[in-house]
Amino acid sequence: GNGSATVAKKTSITPTIDMTGKYLKIWIRADSLTNTNQFRLYVSSDNITADYILWDLKNIFKPETTISIENTWIPVTLSWGNGTITGSPNRAAINSMQLRLVDQNSAIINGWLGGISLVDEPILGTASFTFDDGYDSVYTQAMNYLSQYGFAGTAHVIKERVNTSGFVTDAQLKDMQTVSGWTIAAHGENDLTGLSTTTAEADLLQQKNYLIKNGFNGADYYAYPNGGYNESTIAPLVKKYFRTARTIIEYPETFPAADPHKLRVFNITDADATTTIQNRIVEAANNKEWLILVFHNIQNVPTSANSTQTLKFRAAVDAVSQLVSSSTPKLRVKSMNDM
């Protein structure tokens, strides 16, 4: 509560730990993001003197207006590329780790580290093209351009909007699935956190049953409407009916994900510069991450903040293609049904 750091540290670990080719998986918890200044994990090969990498864990809890994950145990697998490197840490000879917690607003806070493990990195990074809400541009723009490279995406559709003006039709969705290999998955129209448990469960079942009854292949995959999520009521329902669920938390995801019902993403809108999008794709490939690219409406001239300009969308697809088809591939492309 006085703005100073509290540190839990283990140094001179013998024998040293070889983390080459491994993700670092941890379980963390924090009780107040508002009053947290720093929540950091350090890994070092020289007892945290000059050669270390640190991850700002506060960003993992990135507070969206409708996401409640404070005071909740969060399993997360950390990409090495997402850390901040100081000096030249030797990943093959890690001898120390440290957790650092700093408060703000003169408030007493608590942070926990529940466990640490190592997970094998995949051979290649993974890119997944996902599209929310089911705008008709997913069929007319996204599918057509992705098909030029043989890529399939995932359309998270809202059943209430299918077959309405500006959105895809059942026939188009079936064409996307059968001809182009897309996954047709669930989204939902209503933010679940604003519904009663009974109504939220009914909504989830309606979205899932629509996909099943119409022969679509993505009835096990869900995207939280508006990113709305909480651990106490929504999580148990979603886990009951879906294998994976995607948030709107923007933080590098790994494959496999530490928590398949809190998948993290890169949400692309018209505000993102083309170079920013391209650089993020390269970073994901270099760090063997699972880059879940989220788009909404693809438009030549965007009419909303969530829309993406056609040229920016195509530049993202081109950037992925270059890394997939290079002489030394660094990426593979998978839809949710391939995971």
XYZ file of C-alpha atoms in Angstrom:
339
model
C 0.000 0.000 0.000
C 2.968 2.385 -0.038
C 4.004 2.117 -3.685
C 7.119 0.049 -3.038
C 7.899 -3.307 -4.606
C 7.314 -6.682 -3.019
C 9.524 -9.371 -4.518
C 9.548 -13.169 -4.384
C 12.796 -14.478 -5.844
C 14.705 -17.711 -6.330
C 18.364 -17.405 -7.391
C 21.339 -19.710 -7.988
C 19.112 -22.556 -9.151
C 21.218 -25.696 -9.506
C 21.307 -27.308 -11.957
C 20.328 -24.530 -14.300
C 17.162 -24.937 -16.344
C 17.302 -25.366 -20.118
C 14.301 -23.497 -21.544
C 15.389 -23.792 -25.174
C 12.435 -24.669 -27.381
C 10.003 -24.292 -24.480
C 7.162 -21.980 -23.578
C 6.972 -20.918 -19.949
C 3.545 -21.760 -18.512
C 2.432 -20.129 -15.264
C -0.682 -19.817 -13.098
C -1.271 -16.318 -11.735
C -3.890 -14.364 -9.855
C -4.375 -10.710 -8.914
C -7.096 -9.182 -6.786
C -7.094 -5.604 -8.118
C -5.876 -4.355 -11.470
C -6.974 -0.813 -10.700
C -4.554 -0.678 -7.791
C -1.721 -2.606 -9.466
C 1.213 -0.653 -10.878
C 3.460 -3.630 -11.723
C 2.980 -7.372 -11.771
C 6.085 -8.778 -13.447
C 7.829 -12.080 -13.911
C 11.608 -12.167 -14.467
C 13.662 -15.085 -15.791
C 17.437 -14.747 -15.786
C 20.698 -16.581 -16.418
C 22.779 -14.343 -14.118
C 20.683 -14.069 -10.946
C 18.711 -11.124 -12.356
C 21.735 -8.840 -12.530
C 22.196 -7.825 -16.144
C 20.812 -10.628 -18.326
C 17.100 -11.289 -17.999
C 13.720 -11.257 -19.710
C 10.609 -9.884 -18.035
C 6.922 -10.226 -18.799
C 4.424 -7.613 -17.674
C 1.703 -9.918 -16.353
C -0.699 -7.045 -15.801
C -1.277 -6.958 -19.551
C -2.574 -10.531 -19.439
C -5.441 -9.294 -17.273
C -6.047 -6.411 -19.691
C -9.349 -5.060 -18.379
C -12.002 -4.821 -21.068
C -15.289 -3.260 -20.032
C -17.142 -6.569 -20.045
C -14.412 -8.984 -18.997
C -14.054 -9.851 -15.336
C -10.985 -11.945 -14.538
C -9.691 -10.269 -11.400
C -9.330 -12.532 -8.369
C -9.321 -15.511 -10.725
C -6.596 -18.050 -11.369
C -5.348 -17.516 -14.902
C -3.232 -20.175 -16.619
C -1.115 -18.547 -19.314
C 1.657 -19.755 -21.596
C 4.191 -17.015 -22.276
C 5.775 -16.394 -25.635
C 9.437 -15.471 -25.361
C 8.952 -12.828 -28.004
C 6.436 -11.007 -25.832
C 8.913 -10.390 -23.019
C 11.256 -7.438 -22.645
C 14.885 -8.506 -22.885
C 17.724 -6.847 -20.979
C 21.282 -7.876 -21.754
C 21.809 -11.350 -23.220
C 19.975 -13.947 -21.123
C 21.030 -17.506 -21.889
C 17.802 -19.410 -22.392
C 19.666 -22.708 -22.091
C 20.984 -21.936 -18.597
C 18.305 -20.187 -16.529
C 19.357 -19.901 -12.880
C 16.869 -17.452 -11.346
C 13.260 -16.273 -11.371
C 11.492 -13.366 -9.702
C 7.937 -12.134 -9.215
C 7.598 -8.384 -8.597
C 4.419 -6.671 -7.399
C 3.981 -2.896 -6.973
C 0.788 -1.187 -5.827
C -0.650 2.211 -6.652
C -3.386 4.470 -5.243
C -2.136 3.721 -1.698
C -4.018 0.435 -1.763
C -2.957 -2.930 -0.374
C -3.027 -5.545 -3.137
C -2.286 -9.236 -3.484
C -0.736 -11.203 -6.316
C -0.150 -14.952 -6.493
C 1.983 -17.306 -8.533
C 0.386 -20.745 -8.375
C 2.739 -22.809 -10.490
C 5.418 -22.863 -13.178
C 6.013 -25.430 -15.897
C 7.595 -25.788 -19.323
C 5.668 -26.640 -22.496
C 7.197 -27.660 -25.814
C 7.045 -24.993 -28.505
C 5.538 -26.114 -31.827
C 7.740 -26.429 -34.888
C 5.913 -23.584 -36.635
C 3.782 -20.645 -35.617
C 0.064 -20.780 -36.423
C -2.192 -18.136 -37.959
C -5.991 -18.337 -37.819
C -8.232 -15.964 -39.760
C -11.467 -15.427 -37.824
C -14.436 -13.199 -38.652
C -17.106 -12.024 -36.238
C -20.825 -11.355 -36.678
C -21.251 -12.831 -40.181
C -21.147 -9.775 -42.420
C -21.691 -10.590 -46.105
C -18.179 -9.291 -46.843
C -16.840 -12.457 -45.214
C -18.220 -14.288 -48.258
C -17.668 -11.693 -50.973
C -14.298 -10.375 -49.813
C -12.603 -12.568 -47.230
C -13.370 -16.040 -48.589
C -12.504 -15.129 -52.159
C -9.137 -13.638 -51.278
C -8.143 -16.351 -48.796
C -9.058 -19.000 -51.354
C -6.404 -17.672 -53.718
C -3.827 -19.003 -51.257
C -5.768 -22.106 -50.306
C -6.471 -20.710 -46.829
C -9.655 -21.418 -44.881
C -11.000 -19.152 -42.150
C -13.509 -19.320 -39.319
C -16.791 -17.391 -39.423
C -18.324 -16.806 -35.997
C -21.893 -16.041 -37.014
C -24.872 -14.674 -35.124
C -27.861 -16.824 -36.013
C -30.297 -13.903 -35.669
C -28.432 -11.983 -38.384
C -27.975 -14.774 -40.924
C -30.218 -14.242 -43.992
C -30.739 -10.557 -43.188
C -29.565 -7.525 -45.146
C -25.794 -7.007 -45.007
C -25.087 -10.464 -43.588
C -24.341 -13.915 -44.983
C -27.018 -16.376 -45.982
C -27.273 -20.034 -45.062
C -26.448 -20.916 -48.665
C -23.282 -18.808 -48.594
C -22.170 -20.359 -45.320
C -22.669 -23.850 -46.720
C -20.622 -22.874 -49.764
C -17.848 -21.548 -47.522
C -17.784 -24.802 -45.568
C -18.136 -27.376 -48.334
C -16.183 -25.681 -51.134
C -13.550 -23.666 -49.280
C -13.143 -25.686 -46.067
C -14.201 -22.963 -43.634
C -15.316 -23.504 -40.054
C -18.769 -22.031 -39.378
C -18.821 -21.339 -35.640
C -20.931 -19.626 -32.966
C -20.913 -16.050 -31.787
C -24.198 -14.937 -30.255
C -25.891 -11.561 -30.311
C -26.088 -10.716 -26.615
C -23.327 -9.981 -24.127
C -23.688 -12.943 -21.791
C -22.570 -11.006 -18.727
C -25.719 -8.894 -18.946
C -28.043 -11.894 -18.891
C -29.341 -14.135 -16.156
C -27.711 -17.551 -15.969
C -30.864 -19.188 -17.350
C -31.109 -16.767 -20.264
C -27.372 -16.993 -20.996
C -27.540 -20.785 -21.164
C -30.566 -20.651 -23.442
C -28.737 -18.231 -25.730
C -25.689 -20.500 -25.927
C -27.856 -23.486 -26.765
C -29.738 -21.587 -29.465
C -26.504 -20.573 -31.184
C -25.089 -24.095 -30.959
C -28.282 -25.816 -32.077
C -28.593 -23.529 -35.101
C -25.198 -24.739 -36.316
C -25.955 -28.405 -35.617
C -29.399 -28.380 -37.263
C -28.019 -26.738 -40.392
C -25.101 -29.129 -40.732
C -22.354 -26.645 -39.926
C -19.063 -27.969 -38.601
C -18.146 -25.403 -35.928
C -20.734 -26.014 -33.213
C -17.945 -26.599 -30.676
C -16.312 -23.186 -31.129
C -17.535 -19.910 -29.636
C -16.674 -16.210 -29.587
C -17.882 -14.147 -26.610
C -20.208 -11.354 -27.803
C -18.456 -8.064 -27.036
C -15.855 -10.168 -25.238
C -18.217 -10.489 -22.274
C -16.827 -13.019 -19.822
C -16.720 -13.822 -16.145
C -15.398 -16.824 -14.267
C -18.265 -17.435 -11.883
C -21.322 -17.731 -14.146
C -20.386 -17.527 -17.826
C -17.289 -19.744 -17.894
C -19.001 -22.898 -16.595
C -21.766 -22.550 -19.177
C -19.439 -21.988 -22.107
C -17.186 -24.884 -21.058
C -20.272 -27.086 -20.860
C -21.158 -26.590 -24.525
C -17.985 -25.513 -26.372
C -14.439 -26.832 -26.789
C -12.945 -23.355 -27.256
C -14.030 -19.773 -26.681
C -12.369 -16.635 -27.944
C -12.040 -13.392 -25.975
C -11.067 -9.921 -27.200
C -8.014 -9.764 -24.935
C -5.103 -8.655 -27.102
C -2.087 -10.617 -25.936
C 0.035 -13.217 -27.758
C -1.560 -16.655 -27.674
C 0.392 -19.910 -27.810
C -0.300 -23.285 -29.345
C -1.527 -25.142 -27.492
C -3.297 -22.458 -25.488
C -3.053 -22.571 -21.713
C -6.809 -22.015 -21.460
C -8.850 -22.869 -24.592
C -11.815 -20.937 -23.186
C -9.882 -17.671 -22.877
C -8.213 -17.511 -26.280
C -6.315 -14.268 -26.821
C -6.318 -12.434 -30.127
C -5.048 -9.705 -32.427
C -8.150 -7.658 -33.262
C -7.610 -5.807 -36.561
C -9.582 -2.639 -37.289
C -9.197 0.321 -39.604
C -7.130 2.076 -36.918
C -4.282 -0.419 -37.327
C -1.555 0.610 -39.757
C -0.647 -1.937 -42.427
C 2.956 -2.013 -41.221
C 1.768 -2.697 -37.651
C -0.280 -5.665 -38.868
C 2.578 -7.023 -40.975
C 5.113 -6.653 -38.146
C 2.811 -8.438 -35.697
C 2.474 -11.364 -38.107
C 6.255 -11.628 -38.450
C 6.684 -11.499 -34.656
C 4.186 -14.322 -34.197
C 6.018 -16.441 -36.763
C 9.420 -15.790 -35.220
C 8.139 -16.640 -31.746
C 6.048 -19.656 -32.827
C 2.851 -18.155 -31.455
C -0.764 -18.852 -32.300
C -1.881 -15.622 -33.947
C -5.685 -15.437 -33.953
C -6.516 -12.608 -36.340
C -9.985 -11.161 -35.708
C -11.847 -9.194 -38.378
C -15.418 -7.960 -38.603
C -16.603 -6.219 -41.758
C -14.192 -5.982 -44.714
C -14.956 -2.811 -46.674
C -13.267 -0.730 -49.382
C -14.194 2.331 -47.328
C -14.765 1.363 -43.667
C -17.987 2.701 -42.185
C -17.393 1.713 -38.556
C -14.524 1.467 -36.077
C -14.603 -2.336 -36.184
C -14.395 -2.532 -39.968
C -11.141 -3.229 -41.817
C -10.187 -1.678 -45.127
C -9.998 -4.240 -47.911
C -6.399 -3.382 -48.781
C -5.321 -3.824 -45.141
C -7.041 -7.193 -44.954
C -5.340 -8.332 -48.139
C -1.971 -7.093 -46.900
C -2.413 -9.250 -43.777
C -3.240 -12.309 -45.892
C -0.263 -11.607 -48.165
C 2.070 -11.309 -45.163
C 0.900 -14.651 -43.786
C 1.244 -16.275 -47.200
C 4.861 -15.160 -47.539
C 5.743 -16.873 -44.268
C 3.784 -20.011 -45.152
C 5.261 -20.468 -48.615
C 8.857 -19.345 -48.018
C 11.707 -21.801 -48.587
C 11.882 -22.154 -44.803
C 8.223 -21.926 -43.682
C 7.587 -20.157 -40.380
C 3.791 -20.255 -40.277
C 0.909 -22.597 -40.950
C -2.741 -21.566 -41.362
C -5.530 -23.377 -39.524
C -9.219 -22.740 -38.972
C -10.750 -23.538 -35.594
C -11.988 -26.893 -36.845
C -8.377 -27.906 -37.562
C -7.112 -27.249 -34.049
